[in-house]
Structures are given as structure tokens and as C-alpha cells.
Coordinates of C-alpha atoms and ligand atoms in Angstrom, one line a residue:
X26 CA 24.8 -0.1 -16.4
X27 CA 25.1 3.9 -16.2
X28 CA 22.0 5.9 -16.3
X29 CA 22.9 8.6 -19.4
X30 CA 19.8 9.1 -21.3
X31 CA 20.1 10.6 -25.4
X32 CA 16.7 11.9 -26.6
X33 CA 13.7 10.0 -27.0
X34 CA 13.1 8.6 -30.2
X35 CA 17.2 8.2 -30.7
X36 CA 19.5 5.6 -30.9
X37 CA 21.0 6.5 -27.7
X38 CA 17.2 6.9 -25.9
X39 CA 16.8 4.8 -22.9
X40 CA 13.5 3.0 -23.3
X41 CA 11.0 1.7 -21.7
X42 CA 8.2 -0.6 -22.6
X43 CA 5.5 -0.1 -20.3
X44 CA 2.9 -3.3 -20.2
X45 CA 0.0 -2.2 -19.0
X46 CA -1.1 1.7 -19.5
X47 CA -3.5 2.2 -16.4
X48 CA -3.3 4.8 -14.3
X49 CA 0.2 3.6 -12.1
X50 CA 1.7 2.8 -15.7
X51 CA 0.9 6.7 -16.4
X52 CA 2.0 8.2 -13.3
X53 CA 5.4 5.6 -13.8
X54 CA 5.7 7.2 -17.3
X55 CA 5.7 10.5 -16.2
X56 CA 8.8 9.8 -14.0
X57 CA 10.3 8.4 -16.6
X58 CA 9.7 11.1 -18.9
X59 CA 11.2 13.4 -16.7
X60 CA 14.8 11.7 -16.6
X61 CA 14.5 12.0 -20.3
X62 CA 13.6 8.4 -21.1
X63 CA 11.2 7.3 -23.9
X64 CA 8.3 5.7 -23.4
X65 CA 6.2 2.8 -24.9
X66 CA 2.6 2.9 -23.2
X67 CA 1.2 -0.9 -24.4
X68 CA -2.6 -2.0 -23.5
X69 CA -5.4 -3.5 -25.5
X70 CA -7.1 -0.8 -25.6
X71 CA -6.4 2.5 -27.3
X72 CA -6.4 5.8 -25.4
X73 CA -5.4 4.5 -22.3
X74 CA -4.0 6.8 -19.4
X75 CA -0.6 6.3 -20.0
X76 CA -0.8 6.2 -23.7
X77 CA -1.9 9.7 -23.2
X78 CA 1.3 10.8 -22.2
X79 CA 3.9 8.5 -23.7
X80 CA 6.0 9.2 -27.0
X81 CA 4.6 5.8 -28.6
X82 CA 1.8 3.9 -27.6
X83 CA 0.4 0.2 -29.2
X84 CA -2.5 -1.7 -28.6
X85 CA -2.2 -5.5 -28.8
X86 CA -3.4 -8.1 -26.5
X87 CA -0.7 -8.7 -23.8
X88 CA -1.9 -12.1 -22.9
X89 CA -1.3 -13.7 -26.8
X90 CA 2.0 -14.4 -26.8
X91 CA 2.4 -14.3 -30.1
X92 CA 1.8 -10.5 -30.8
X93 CA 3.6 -10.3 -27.4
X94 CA 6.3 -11.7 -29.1
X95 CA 6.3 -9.5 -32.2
X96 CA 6.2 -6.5 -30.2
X97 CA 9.0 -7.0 -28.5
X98 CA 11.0 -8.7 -31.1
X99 CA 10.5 -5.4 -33.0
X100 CA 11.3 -3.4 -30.1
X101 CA 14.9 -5.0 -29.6
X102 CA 15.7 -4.2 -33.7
X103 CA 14.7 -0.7 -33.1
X104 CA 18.0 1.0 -32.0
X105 CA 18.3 2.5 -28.4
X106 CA 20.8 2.8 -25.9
X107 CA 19.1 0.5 -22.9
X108 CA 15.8 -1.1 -23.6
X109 CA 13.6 -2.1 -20.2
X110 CA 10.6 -4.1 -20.3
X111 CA 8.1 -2.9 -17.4
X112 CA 5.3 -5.1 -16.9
X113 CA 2.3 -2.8 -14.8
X114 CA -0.4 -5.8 -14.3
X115 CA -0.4 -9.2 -14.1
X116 CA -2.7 -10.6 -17.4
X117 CA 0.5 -11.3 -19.7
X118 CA 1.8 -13.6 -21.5
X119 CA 5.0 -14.4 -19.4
X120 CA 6.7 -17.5 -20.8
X121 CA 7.2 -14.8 -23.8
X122 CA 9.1 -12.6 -21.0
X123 CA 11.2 -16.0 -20.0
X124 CA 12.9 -16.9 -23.2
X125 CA 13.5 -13.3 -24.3
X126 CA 15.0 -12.6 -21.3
X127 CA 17.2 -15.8 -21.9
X128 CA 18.3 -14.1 -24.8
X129 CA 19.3 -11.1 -23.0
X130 CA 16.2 -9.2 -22.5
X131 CA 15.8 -6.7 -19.3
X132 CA 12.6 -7.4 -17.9
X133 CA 11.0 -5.6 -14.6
X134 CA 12.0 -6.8 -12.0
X135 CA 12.9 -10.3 -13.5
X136 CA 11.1 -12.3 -15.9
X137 CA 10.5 -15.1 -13.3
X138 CA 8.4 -12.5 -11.0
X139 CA 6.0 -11.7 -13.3
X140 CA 5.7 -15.2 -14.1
X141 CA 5.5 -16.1 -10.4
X142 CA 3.2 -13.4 -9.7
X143 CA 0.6 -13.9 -12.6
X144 CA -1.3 -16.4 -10.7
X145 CA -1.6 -17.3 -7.3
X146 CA -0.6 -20.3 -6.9
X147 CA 3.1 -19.5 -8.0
X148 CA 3.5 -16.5 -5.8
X149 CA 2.0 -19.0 -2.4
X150 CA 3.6 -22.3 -3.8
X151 CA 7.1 -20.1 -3.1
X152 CA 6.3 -18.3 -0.4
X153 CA 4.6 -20.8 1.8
X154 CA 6.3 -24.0 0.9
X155 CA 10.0 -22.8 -0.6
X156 CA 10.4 -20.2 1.6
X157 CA 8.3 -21.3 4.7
X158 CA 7.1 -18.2 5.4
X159 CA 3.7 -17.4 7.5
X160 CA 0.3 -17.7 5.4
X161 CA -3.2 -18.0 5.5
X162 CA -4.1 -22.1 5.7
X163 CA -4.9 -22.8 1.9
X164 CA -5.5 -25.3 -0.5
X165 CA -5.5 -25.3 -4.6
X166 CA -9.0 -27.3 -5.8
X167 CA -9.8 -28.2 -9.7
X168 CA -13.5 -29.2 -9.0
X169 CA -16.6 -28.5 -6.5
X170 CA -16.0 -31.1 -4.6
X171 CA -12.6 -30.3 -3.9
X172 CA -13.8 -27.3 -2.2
X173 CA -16.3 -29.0 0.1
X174 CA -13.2 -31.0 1.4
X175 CA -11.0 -28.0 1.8
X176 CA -13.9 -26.0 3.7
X177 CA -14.2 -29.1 5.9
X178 CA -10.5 -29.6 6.3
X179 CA -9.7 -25.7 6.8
X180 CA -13.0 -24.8 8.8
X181 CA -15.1 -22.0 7.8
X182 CA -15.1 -19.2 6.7
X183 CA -13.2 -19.6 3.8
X184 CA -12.2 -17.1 1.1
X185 CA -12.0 -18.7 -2.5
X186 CA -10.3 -17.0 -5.3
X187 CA -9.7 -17.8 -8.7
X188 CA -5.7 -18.5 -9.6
X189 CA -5.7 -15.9 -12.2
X190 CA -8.1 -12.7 -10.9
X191 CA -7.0 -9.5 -9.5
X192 CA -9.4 -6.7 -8.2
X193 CA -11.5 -9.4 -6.0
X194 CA -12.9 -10.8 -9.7
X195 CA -14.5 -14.4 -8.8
X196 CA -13.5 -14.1 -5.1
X197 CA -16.2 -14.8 -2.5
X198 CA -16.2 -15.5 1.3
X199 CA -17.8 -19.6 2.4
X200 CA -19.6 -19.3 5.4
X201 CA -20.3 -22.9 5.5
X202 CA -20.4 -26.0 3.3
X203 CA -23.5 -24.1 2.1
X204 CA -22.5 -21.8 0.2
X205 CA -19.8 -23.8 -1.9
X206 CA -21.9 -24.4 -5.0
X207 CA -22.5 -20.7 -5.6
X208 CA -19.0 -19.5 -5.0
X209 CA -17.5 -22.4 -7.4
X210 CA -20.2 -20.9 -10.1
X211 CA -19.0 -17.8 -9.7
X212 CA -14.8 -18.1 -9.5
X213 CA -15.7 -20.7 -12.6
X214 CA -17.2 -17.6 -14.5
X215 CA -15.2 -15.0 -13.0
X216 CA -11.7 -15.8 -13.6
X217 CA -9.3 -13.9 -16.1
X218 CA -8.7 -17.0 -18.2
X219 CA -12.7 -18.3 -17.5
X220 CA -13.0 -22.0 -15.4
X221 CA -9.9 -23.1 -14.0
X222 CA -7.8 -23.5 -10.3
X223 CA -8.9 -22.2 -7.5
X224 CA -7.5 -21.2 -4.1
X225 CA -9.4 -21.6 -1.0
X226 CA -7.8 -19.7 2.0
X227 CA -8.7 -19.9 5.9
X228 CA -10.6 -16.6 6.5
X229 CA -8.2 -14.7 8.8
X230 CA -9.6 -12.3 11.5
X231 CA -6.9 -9.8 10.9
X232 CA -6.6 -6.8 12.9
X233 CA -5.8 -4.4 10.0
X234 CA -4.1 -4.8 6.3
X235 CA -0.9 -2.9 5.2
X236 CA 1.0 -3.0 2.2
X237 CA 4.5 -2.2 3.0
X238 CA 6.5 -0.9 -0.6
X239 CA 9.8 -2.6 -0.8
X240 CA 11.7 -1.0 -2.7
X241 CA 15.2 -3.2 -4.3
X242 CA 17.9 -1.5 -5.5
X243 CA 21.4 -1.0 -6.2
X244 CA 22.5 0.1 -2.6
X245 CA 20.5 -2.7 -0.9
X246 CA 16.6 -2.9 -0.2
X247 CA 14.8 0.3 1.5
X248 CA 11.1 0.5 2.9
X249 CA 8.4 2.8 2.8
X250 CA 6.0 3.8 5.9
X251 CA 3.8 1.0 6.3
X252 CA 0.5 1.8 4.3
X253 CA -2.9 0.9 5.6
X254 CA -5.8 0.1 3.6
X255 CA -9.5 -0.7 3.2
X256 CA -10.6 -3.2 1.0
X257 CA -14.5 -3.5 -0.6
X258 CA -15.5 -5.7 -3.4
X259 CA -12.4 -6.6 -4.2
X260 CA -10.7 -3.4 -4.5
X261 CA -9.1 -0.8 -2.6
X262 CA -11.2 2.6 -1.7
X263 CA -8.9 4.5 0.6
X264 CA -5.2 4.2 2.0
X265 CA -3.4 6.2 4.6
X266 CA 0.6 6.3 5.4
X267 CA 1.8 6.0 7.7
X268 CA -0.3 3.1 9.4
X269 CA 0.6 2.7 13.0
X270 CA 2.4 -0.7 14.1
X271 CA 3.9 -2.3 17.0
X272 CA 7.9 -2.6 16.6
X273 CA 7.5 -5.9 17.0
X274 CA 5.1 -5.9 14.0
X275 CA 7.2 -3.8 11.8
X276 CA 10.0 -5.6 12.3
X277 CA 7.9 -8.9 11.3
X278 CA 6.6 -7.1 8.1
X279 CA 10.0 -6.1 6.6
X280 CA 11.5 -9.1 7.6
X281 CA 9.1 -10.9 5.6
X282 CA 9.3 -8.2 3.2
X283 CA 12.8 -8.7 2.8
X284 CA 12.8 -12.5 2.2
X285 CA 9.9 -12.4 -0.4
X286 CA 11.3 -9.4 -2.4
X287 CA 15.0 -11.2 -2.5
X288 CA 13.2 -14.2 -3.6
X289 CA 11.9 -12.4 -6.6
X290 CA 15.0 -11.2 -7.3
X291 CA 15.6 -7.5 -9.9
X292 CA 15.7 -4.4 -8.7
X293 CA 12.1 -2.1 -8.4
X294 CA 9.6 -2.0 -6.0
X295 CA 6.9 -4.6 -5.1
X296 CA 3.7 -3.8 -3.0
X297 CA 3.9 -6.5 -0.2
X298 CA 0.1 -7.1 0.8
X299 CA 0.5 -8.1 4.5
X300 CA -2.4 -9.5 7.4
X301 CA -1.7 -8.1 10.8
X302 CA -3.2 -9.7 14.0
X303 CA -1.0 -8.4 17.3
X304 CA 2.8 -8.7 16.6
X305 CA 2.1 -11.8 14.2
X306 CA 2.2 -10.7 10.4
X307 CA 1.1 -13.0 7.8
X308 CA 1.5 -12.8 4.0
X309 CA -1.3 -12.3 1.5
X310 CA 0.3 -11.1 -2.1
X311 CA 2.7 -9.3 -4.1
X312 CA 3.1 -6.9 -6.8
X313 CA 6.2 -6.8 -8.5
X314 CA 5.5 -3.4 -9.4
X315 CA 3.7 0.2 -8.0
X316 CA 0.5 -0.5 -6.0
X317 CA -2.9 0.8 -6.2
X318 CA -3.1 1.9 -2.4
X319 CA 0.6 3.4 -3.3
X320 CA -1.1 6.5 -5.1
X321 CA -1.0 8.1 -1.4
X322 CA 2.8 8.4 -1.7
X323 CA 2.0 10.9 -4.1
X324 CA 0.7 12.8 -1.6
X325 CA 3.4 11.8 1.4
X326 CA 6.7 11.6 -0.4
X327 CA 9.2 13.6 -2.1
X328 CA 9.8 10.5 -4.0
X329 CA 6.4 8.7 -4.2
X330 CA 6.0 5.3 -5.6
X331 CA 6.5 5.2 -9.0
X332 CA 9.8 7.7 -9.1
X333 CA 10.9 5.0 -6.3
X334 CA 10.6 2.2 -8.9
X335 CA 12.0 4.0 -12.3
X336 CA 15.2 5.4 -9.9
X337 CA 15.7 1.6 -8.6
X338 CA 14.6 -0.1 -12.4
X339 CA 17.6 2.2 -13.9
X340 CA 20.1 1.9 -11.5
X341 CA 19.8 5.5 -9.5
X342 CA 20.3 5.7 -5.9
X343 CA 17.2 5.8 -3.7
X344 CA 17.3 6.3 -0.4
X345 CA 19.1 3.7 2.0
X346 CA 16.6 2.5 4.8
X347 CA 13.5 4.4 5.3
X348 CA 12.0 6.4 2.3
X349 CA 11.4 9.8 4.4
X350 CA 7.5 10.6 4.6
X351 CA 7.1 14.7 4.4
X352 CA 3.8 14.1 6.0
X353 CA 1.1 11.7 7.0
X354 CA -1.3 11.5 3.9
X355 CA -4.0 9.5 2.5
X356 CA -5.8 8.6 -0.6
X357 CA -9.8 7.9 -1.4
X358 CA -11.1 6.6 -5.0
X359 CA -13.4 8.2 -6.8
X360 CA -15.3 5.2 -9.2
X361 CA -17.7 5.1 -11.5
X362 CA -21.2 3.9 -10.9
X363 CA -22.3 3.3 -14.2
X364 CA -21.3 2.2 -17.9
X365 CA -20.5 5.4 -20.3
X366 CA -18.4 6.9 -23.0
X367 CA -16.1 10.3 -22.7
X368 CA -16.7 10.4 -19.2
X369 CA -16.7 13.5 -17.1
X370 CA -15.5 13.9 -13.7
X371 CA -17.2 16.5 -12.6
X372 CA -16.5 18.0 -8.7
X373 CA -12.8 18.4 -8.7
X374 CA -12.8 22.3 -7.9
X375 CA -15.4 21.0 -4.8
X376 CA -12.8 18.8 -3.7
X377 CA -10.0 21.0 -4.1
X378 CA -11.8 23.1 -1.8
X379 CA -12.2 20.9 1.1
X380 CA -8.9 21.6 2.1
X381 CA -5.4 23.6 0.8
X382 CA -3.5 19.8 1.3
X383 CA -5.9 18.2 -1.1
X384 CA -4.9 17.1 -4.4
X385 CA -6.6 15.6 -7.3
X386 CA -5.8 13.0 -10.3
X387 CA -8.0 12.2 -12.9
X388 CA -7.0 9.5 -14.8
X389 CA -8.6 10.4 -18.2
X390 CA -10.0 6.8 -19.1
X391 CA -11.8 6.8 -22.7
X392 CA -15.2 5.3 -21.1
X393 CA -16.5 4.4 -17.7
X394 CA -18.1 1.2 -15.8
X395 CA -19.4 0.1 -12.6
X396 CA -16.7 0.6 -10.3
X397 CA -14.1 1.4 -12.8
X398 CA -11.6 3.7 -10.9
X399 CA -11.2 7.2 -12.2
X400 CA -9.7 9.4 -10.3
X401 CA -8.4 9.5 -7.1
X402 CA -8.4 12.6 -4.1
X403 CA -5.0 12.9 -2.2
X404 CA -4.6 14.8 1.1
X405 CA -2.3 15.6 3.7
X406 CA -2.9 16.2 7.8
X407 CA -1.0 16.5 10.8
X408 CA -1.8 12.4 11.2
X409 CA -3.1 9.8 9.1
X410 CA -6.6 9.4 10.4
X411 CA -6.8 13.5 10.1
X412 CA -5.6 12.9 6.3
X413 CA -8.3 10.7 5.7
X414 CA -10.8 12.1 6.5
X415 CA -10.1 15.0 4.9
X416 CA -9.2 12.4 1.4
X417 CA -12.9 11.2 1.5
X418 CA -14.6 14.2 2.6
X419 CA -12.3 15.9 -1.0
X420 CA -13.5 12.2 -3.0
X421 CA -17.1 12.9 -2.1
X422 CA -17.5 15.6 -4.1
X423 CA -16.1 13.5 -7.0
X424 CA -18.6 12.3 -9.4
X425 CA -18.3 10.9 -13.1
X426 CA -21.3 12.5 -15.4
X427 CA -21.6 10.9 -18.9
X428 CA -20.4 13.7 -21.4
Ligands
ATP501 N1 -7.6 -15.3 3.6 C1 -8.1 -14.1 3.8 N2 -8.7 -13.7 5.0 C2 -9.3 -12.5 5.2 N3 -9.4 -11.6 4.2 C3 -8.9 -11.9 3.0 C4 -8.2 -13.1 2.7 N4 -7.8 -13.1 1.4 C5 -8.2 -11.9 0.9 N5 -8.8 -11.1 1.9 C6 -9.4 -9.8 1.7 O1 -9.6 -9.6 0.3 C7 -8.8 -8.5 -0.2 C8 -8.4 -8.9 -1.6 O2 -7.7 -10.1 -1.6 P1 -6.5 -10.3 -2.6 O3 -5.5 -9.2 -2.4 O4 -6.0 -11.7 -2.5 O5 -7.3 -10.2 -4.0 P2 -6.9 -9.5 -5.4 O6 -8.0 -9.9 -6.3 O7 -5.5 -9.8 -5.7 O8 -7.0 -8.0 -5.0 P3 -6.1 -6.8 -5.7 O9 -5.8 -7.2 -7.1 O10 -7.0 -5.6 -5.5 O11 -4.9 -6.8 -4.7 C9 -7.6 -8.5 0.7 O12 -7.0 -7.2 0.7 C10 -8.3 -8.7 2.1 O13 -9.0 -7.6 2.5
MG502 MG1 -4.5 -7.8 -3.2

């Protein structure tokens, strides 16, 4: 369908319902917002980052399909010219996206992804089994004991997540048969949805982590420069681009890249969270949507991340191949340390300092808790490892005061 946007607000406004108002659902609003689309920012929370800068905003609970339901029901009586549904996290209710988009519904990138995608064992059941395509050794266990005889079948170490968790929430590393109690306790407690399935995955000694953004669109499937990552507690604290890999290893990644994306199916982009160890490459996860350590495309592309996925969500061309990098970047987080209202992120004009390539984003959450990410430092250098060190140097001097 063309791309010829009316004014927000208008019958002949192309909309989008963004699900999920974080801080990659605002910087995904903005780029819409520029090609004159309207925007719905949805959370269950009010205030939220990319309510802040959307026409309309709403705050219901994604996960109850019911008011999921209404929303959208309302949503497709409300006249417009084109009407997108763009999920931006996984907790949602998705059977809801299923039938609507059985009724004719366009949901990002298909209903069936974010369905797939919401818990683990979808996403692995497909790419493992359907698809045969390299993993980590896992199992799926419903009770303690089931772990013990997945630790002693898989050999330790062992990681063992919840099926529904993101951000590391309820994951833990087995060391030995020992430590199964605790770290059944704690993906039992941990989980988005409370007890439930769990994956337990062979640890694997990987040389480094990338995610490689696969972008699908109308002229085909494009790549961005492999981004490299480091992980703690669950959650990513800095990311460079490129990351350097062996052709062999490149080749591997997109390959794979390529197969689990046209799985999926739609058009946007999906972070493709990849295990490197020589030229092998194994699978780990994917989001059907922006990804977290993609904020450093806002420092290394004309097109970063999130104007990738509205151009290939609405049909505009992106480009064929490679996405062109302008310059190696990187990204470092800036989290809170403690709980807080109206928080203050005190230090940008420090970090701004540290060098004329460094950027800043603040993501303007209401209130603040341990580890809660709230802004992040961008930075550019002649190579990556140059960039990053400059990108932490420029988050150190980022600090979250209580007002
Ligand atoms: N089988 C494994 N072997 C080694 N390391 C692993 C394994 N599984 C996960 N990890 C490490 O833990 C990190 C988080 O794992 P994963 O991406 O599965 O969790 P997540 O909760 O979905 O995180 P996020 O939502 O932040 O992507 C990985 O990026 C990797 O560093
Ligand atoms: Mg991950």
C-alpha cells in the first residue's frame, strides 16, 4: 500500500499504535512523527517516554486481553487512512493480535512473531527444531527435578531462564547439580507471568555476542554492521558497531539471519541476538522489533534503527544490502542505582564534554529503580574500540539524583 500520509488526527492520518512506550517506542515515534504519521504511545503506565511525545497516548494493561481487545476494536472504528499495530516489547496479550489480524488487522511484523517471540520456547521450538538451525543444547522443564535431569544430561554449566522474562529476570547460571534448588526458586519467582516453564540451555563459551539488525522490506532483506555487545545482570551496558568478524562468520550470521527473519515473516526489523565462537555462529533470540544495543545506530547511521523499521513497516525503500555506517560508534547506559520519583539526570553537560562526537539521550521516565535504564551516552571515533571508550568515559559522568 502507498505511503501518502493526511494530518494526524484525520481521517486520512496514517496511524500507528505503538505497544509498549519505552524508550525505543519513543525514539520509533519520533520517526514516525516526522513522515507525518500519528501516533498512539500505549503502556501501563502513564507518562511514559513515548507518550511524551505522541499525539495520543493510553494506559491499559497490554497483557489482559480484554482491554487489549477494546483498544484496538476502538482504534479500527476511529477513521484513518492505514492503521499499523507496532508491538515494542514482548509482555502482550498476542492471541488478541491473531484473530484481529484474521480480520484484517496490520500488525508489526506479523501477528504470529510477536506470538512466537513472547516466550522462549516458541521462538527455539521454530528455530531449532522447524528450521534446524544451530543452538545452544536446551531443554524445557515444568518442575525441579526436571532440571537436575537436564543439568545431568546437558553437563554443566547451565543457564536457566524463565519462558516468559526479558532483561535477564529469573535467569541464573548452574554450576553444578548444586545450585538447582536455588535457581528453580528464583526463575519460579522471577518470571513475568510468576511460576511456570523453564528453559535450561548448555552454557556456551562464546567468543563474543553480536546482534546483527535485519532489516525486511519491500526490496528484499538488508543488514546492518554487526553490533557487539556486553551483557551484565541480564541487561545490556554498552554496544559498539561495527564489531569485527571473520567473513566466514559474517556470512554465517546473515545466513542465519536471513532464515529466521523470513521465518517470521512481515516487513521491519528484528534484532538477531547471535553466539560467536571462531567461524561457527549460533542462535540465541530475536526481537521482532528495534533493539536495546541498537540505540548506537543513532550514533553510526544516517538511518539508525528505528527510521530503518517505520521506512520498512510502511512500505519505503531502505537501503538494498548493507545499511552504510557513517562512522564506527558506540553506546554506554547510564542506570539508576536506586528507587525515586521525578528523577534527575544530572552530568549530561560533563559528558557532553568528554568529546565533540558525544551525544546524549535522556529518556525522561516518571520515576527511577535499581538499574532502571535512563539515559544513554552515544559516541563516535575513528574505530569502535576508540568509540567506546570514549561512550563510557561520556556515561560516567551520568548520574540520576532524586529531584
Ligand atoms: N546459553 C547461554 N550461554 C552463554 N551465555 C548465555 C546463554 N544464554 C544467555 N546468555 C547470556 O545472557 C544474556 C541474556 O540472555 P537472553 O538474551 O536469553 O536473556 P533476555 O532476558 O532475553 O535478555 P534481553 O531481554 O536483555 O535480551 C545473553 O546476551 C548472553 O550474554
Ligand atoms: Mg537477549
Amino acid at each position: 500500500m502507498s505511503f501518502a500520509p493526511g494530518p494526524p488526527l484525520t481521517s486520512s492520518a496514517v496511524r500507528l499504535v505503538l505497544l509498549g512506550s519505552g524508550e525505543l517506542g519513543r525514539e520509533v515515534a519520533i520517526e514516525a512523527l516526522r513522515l507525518g504519521c500519528e501516533v498512539l504511545a500505549v503502556d501501563r503506565y502513564a507518562d511514559a517516554s513515548a507518550m511524551q511525545v505522541a499525539q495520543r497516548h493510553a494506559v491499559i494493561d497490554m497483557t489482559d486481553p480484554a482491554a487489549l481487545r477494546a483498544l484496538l476494536g476502538a482504534e479500527r472504528t476511529r477513521p484513518c487512512a492505514r492503521l499499523l499495530v507496532v508491538p515494542e516489547l514482548e509482555a502482550i496479550a498476542t492471541p488478541v493480535l491473531l484473530e484481529l489480524e484474521e480480520e484484517g488487522l496490520h500488525v508489526v511484523p506479523t501477528a504470529r512473531a510477536a506470538r512466537l517471540t513472547m516466550d522462549r520456547e516458541g521462538i527455539r521450538r521454530l528455530v531449532a527444531e522447524e528450521l534446524g538451525l544451530k543452538t545452544s543444547a536446551f531443554r524445557f522443564c515444568d518442575s525441579e527435578q526436571e532440571v537436575r535431569d537436564a543439568v545431568a544430561a546437558l553437563g554443566a554449566p547451565c543457564v536457566i531462564k524463565p519462558v516468559m522474562s526479558s532483561s535477564g529476570k529469573g535467569q541464573s547460571v548452574l554450576r553444578s547439580a548444586d545450585d538447582v534448588a536455588d535457581a528453580w526458586t528464583y526463575a519460579q519467582e522471577s518470571g513475568r507471568v510468576g511460576a511456570g516453564r523453564v528453559i535450561v540451555e548448555a552454557f556456551v563459551d562464546f567468543d563474543y555476542e553480536i546482534t546483527l539488525l535485519t532489516i525486511r522490506h519491500v526490496g528484499g532483506t538488508s543488514f546492518c554492521a554487526p553490533i557487539g555487545h556486553v551483557q551484565e545482570d541480564g541487561d545490556y551496558r554498552e554496544s559498539w558497531q561495527p564489531h569485527a568478524m571473520s567473513a566466514a562468520a559474517l556470512h554465517a550470521a546473515r545466513e542465519l539471519a536471513q532464515q529466521v527473519t523470513d521465518a517470521l515473516g512481515g516487513t521491519g526489523i528484528f534484532g538477531v541476538e547471535l553466539f560467536v565462537r571462531g567461524d561457527e555462529v549460533l542462535f540465541s533470540e530475536v526481537s521482532p522489533r528495534p533493539h536495546d544495543t541498537g540505540m548506537t545506530t543513532m550514533a553510526t547511521q544516517a538511518l539508525n534503527e528505528f527510521a530503518l523499521h517505520v521506512r520498512a513497516i510502511l512500505g519505503l525503500p531502505v537501503p538494498a544490502g548493507e545499511v552504510p555506517l557513517l562512522s564506527p560508534g558506540a553506546s554506554a547506559v547510564c542506570l539508576a542505582a536506586a528507587q525515586g520519583d521525578a528523577p534527575v539526570i544530572a552530568g549530561v553537560a560533563e559528558a557532553m564534554a568528554v568529546d565533540p562526537s558525544v551525544d546524549v539521550r535522556v529518556f525522561a521516565k516518571p520515576d527511577a529503580r535499581p538499574n532502571r535504564r535512563m539515559a544513554v551516552a552515544l559516541a563516535r571515533g575513528e574505530d569502535a574500540s576508540t568509540a567506546r571508550a570514549i561512550a563510557r568515559a561520556a556515561a560516567s559522568c551520568l548520574r540520576v539524583d532524586s529531584a
